[in-house]
CSV table of C-alpha atoms in Angstrom, one decimal:
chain,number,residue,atom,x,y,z
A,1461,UNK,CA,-20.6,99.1,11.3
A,1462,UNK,CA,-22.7,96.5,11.8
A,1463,UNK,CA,-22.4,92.7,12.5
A,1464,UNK,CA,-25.2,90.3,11.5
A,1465,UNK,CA,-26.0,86.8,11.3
A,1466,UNK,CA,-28.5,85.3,8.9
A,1467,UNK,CA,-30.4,81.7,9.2
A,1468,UNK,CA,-32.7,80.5,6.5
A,1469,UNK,CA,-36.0,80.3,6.9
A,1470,UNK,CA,-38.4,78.6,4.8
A,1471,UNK,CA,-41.3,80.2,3.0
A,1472,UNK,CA,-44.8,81.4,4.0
A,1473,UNK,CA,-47.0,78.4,4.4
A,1474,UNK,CA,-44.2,75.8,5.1
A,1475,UNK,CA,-44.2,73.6,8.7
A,1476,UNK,CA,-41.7,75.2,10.0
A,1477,UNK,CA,-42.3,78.8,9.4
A,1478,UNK,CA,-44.5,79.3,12.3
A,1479,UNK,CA,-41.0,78.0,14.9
A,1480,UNK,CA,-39.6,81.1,13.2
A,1481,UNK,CA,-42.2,83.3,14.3
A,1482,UNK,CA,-42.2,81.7,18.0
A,1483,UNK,CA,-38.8,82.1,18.0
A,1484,UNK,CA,-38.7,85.7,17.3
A,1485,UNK,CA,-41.2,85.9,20.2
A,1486,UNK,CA,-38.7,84.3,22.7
A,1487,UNK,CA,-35.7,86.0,21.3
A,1488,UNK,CA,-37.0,89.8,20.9
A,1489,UNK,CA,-40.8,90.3,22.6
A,1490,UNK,CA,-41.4,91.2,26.2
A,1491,UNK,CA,-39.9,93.9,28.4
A,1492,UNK,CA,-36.8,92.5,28.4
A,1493,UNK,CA,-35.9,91.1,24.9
A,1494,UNK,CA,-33.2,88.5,25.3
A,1495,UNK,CA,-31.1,88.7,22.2
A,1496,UNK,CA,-30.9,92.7,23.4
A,1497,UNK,CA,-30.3,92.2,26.7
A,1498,UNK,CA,-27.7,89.8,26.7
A,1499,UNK,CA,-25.7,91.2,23.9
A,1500,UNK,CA,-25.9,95.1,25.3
A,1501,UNK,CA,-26.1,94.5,29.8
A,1502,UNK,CA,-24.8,91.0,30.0
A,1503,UNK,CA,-22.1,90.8,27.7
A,1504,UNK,CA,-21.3,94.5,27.1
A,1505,UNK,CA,-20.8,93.8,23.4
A,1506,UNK,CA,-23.5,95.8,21.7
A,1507,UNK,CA,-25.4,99.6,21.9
A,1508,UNK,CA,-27.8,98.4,19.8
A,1509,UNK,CA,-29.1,94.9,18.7
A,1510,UNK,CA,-32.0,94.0,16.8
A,1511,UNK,CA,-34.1,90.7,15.1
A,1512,UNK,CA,-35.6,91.2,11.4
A,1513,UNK,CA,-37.9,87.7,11.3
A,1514,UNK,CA,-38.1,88.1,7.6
A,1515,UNK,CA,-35.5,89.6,5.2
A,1516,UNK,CA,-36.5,90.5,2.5
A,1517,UNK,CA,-40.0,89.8,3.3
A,1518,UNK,CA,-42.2,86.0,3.9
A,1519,UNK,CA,-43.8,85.2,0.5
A,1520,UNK,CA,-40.6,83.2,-0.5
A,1521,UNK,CA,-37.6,81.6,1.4
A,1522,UNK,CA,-35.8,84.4,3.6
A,1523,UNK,CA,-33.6,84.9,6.5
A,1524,UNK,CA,-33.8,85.4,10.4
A,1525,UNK,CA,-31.3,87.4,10.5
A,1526,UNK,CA,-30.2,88.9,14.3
A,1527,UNK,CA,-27.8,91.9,14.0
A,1528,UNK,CA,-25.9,94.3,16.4
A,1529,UNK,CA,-23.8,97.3,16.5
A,1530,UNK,CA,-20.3,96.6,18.6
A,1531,UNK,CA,-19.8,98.9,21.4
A,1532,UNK,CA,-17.0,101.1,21.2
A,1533,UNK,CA,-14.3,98.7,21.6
A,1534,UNK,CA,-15.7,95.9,20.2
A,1535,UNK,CA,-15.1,94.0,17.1
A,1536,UNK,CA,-17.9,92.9,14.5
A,1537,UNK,CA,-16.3,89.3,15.0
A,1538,UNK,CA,-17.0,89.6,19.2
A,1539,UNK,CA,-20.4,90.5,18.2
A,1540,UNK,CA,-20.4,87.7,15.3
A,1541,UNK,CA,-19.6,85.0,18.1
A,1542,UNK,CA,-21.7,85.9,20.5
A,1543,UNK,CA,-24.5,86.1,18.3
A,1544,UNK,CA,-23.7,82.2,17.3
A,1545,UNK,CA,-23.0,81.4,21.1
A,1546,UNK,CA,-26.6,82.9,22.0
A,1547,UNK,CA,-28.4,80.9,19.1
A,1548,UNK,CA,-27.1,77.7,19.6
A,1549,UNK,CA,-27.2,77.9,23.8
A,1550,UNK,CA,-30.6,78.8,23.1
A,1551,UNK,CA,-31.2,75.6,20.7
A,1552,UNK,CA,-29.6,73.1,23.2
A,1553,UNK,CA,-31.2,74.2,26.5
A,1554,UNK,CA,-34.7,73.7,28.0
A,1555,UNK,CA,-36.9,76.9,27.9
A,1556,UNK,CA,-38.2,77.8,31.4
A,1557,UNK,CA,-41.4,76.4,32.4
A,1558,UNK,CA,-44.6,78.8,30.8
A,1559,UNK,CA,-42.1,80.7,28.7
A,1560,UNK,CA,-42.9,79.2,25.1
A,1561,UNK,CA,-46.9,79.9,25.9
A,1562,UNK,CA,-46.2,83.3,27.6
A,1563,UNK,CA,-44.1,84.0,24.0
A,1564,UNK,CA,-46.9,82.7,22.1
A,1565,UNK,CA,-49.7,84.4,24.3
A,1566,UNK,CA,-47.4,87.7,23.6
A,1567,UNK,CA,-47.5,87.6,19.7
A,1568,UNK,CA,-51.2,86.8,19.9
A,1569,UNK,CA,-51.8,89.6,22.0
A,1570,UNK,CA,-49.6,92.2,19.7
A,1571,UNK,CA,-51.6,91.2,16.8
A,1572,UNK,CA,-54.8,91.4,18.3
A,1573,UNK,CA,-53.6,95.0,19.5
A,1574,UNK,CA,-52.6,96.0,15.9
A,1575,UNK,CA,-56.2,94.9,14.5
A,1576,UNK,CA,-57.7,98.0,16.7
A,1577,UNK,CA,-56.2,100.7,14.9
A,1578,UNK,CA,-57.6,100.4,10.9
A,1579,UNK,CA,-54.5,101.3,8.9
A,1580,UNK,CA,-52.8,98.0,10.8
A,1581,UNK,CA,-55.9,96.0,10.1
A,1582,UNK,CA,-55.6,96.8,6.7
A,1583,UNK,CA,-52.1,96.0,6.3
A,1584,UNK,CA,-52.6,92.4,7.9
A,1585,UNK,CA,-55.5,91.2,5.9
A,1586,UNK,CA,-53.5,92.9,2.8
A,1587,UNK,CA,-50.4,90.8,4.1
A,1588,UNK,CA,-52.7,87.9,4.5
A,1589,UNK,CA,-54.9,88.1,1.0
A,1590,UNK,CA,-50.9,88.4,-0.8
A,1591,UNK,CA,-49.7,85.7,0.9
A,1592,UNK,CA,-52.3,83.5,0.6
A,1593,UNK,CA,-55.1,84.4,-1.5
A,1594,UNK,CA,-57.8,85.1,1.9
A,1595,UNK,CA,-57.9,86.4,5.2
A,1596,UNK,CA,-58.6,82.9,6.6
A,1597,UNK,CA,-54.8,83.0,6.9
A,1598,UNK,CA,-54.8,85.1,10.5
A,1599,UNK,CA,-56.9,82.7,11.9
A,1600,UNK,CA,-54.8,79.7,11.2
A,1601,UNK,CA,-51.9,81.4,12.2
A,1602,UNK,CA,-52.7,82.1,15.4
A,1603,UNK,CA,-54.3,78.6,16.0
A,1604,UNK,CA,-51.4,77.2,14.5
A,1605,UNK,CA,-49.3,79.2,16.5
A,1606,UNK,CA,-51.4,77.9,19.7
A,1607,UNK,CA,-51.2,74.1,18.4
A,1608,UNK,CA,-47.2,74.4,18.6
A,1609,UNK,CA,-46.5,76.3,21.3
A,1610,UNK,CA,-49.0,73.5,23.5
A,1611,UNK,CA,-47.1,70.8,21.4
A,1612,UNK,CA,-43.7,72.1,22.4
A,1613,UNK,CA,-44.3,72.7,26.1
A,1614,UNK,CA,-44.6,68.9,27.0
């Protein structure tokens, strides 16, 4: 059993897609994701917990949806709560100094990473080309995703 919580999130190309994307970073990337470490070592509510940025997939409006198996003992509705108490602590307070650009310096570095092996390559500029019609997409992405993250740490 699983419990998951879904947000919308707009499509491919909108304003606010690219907060999605930094959130993901923040929430899931690093050694130490947060979602996953506060809902399985801090709180004790989950063995396993996981973010899907996109479900179904980012052409057209989707969800953020976060997820997590309760621990034995646990109730889907602990694990429901928690999951709301996380997202909206997370909404209200300030992010520590250098986090947002570390998150954003993060993705960047992840895709960059994929472009070296060709079969990843492929599937980004395939993901770009469906998305938008050219690979000019992953470069205004990432500066995009530069741009806001800058923006946001003032």
């Amino acid at each position: 059993m699983v419990s998951a919580v879904g947000y919308r999130r707009p499509p491919h190309g909108h304003p606010d897609d690219i907060y999605f994307d930094l959130l993901l970073g923040l929430l899931s990337g690093g050694t130490t994701p947060y979602y996953a470490t506060e809902m399985k070592e801090e709180r004790q509510l989950a063995q396993n917990a996981s973010i899907i940025g996109n479900f179904p997939g980012d052409r057209l409006e989707s969800l953020f949806v976060l997820a997590a198996a309760p621990a034995p003992g646990r109730a889907t509705e602990q694990v429901e709560a928690a999951t709301i108490e996380i997202m909206e602590k997370f909404g209200k307070e300030p992010l520590a100094a250098g986090r947002l650009e570390a998150a954003s310096n993060r993705i960047q570095m992840e895709f960059l990473l994929a472009l070296q092996a060709n079969e990843d390559a492929a599937a980004v500029l395939a993901r770009a080309l469906g998305l938008d019609g050219t690979v000019n997409l992953v470069e205004q992405e990432l500066d995009r995703m530069r741009q806001v993250a800058m923006e946001m740490e003032k």
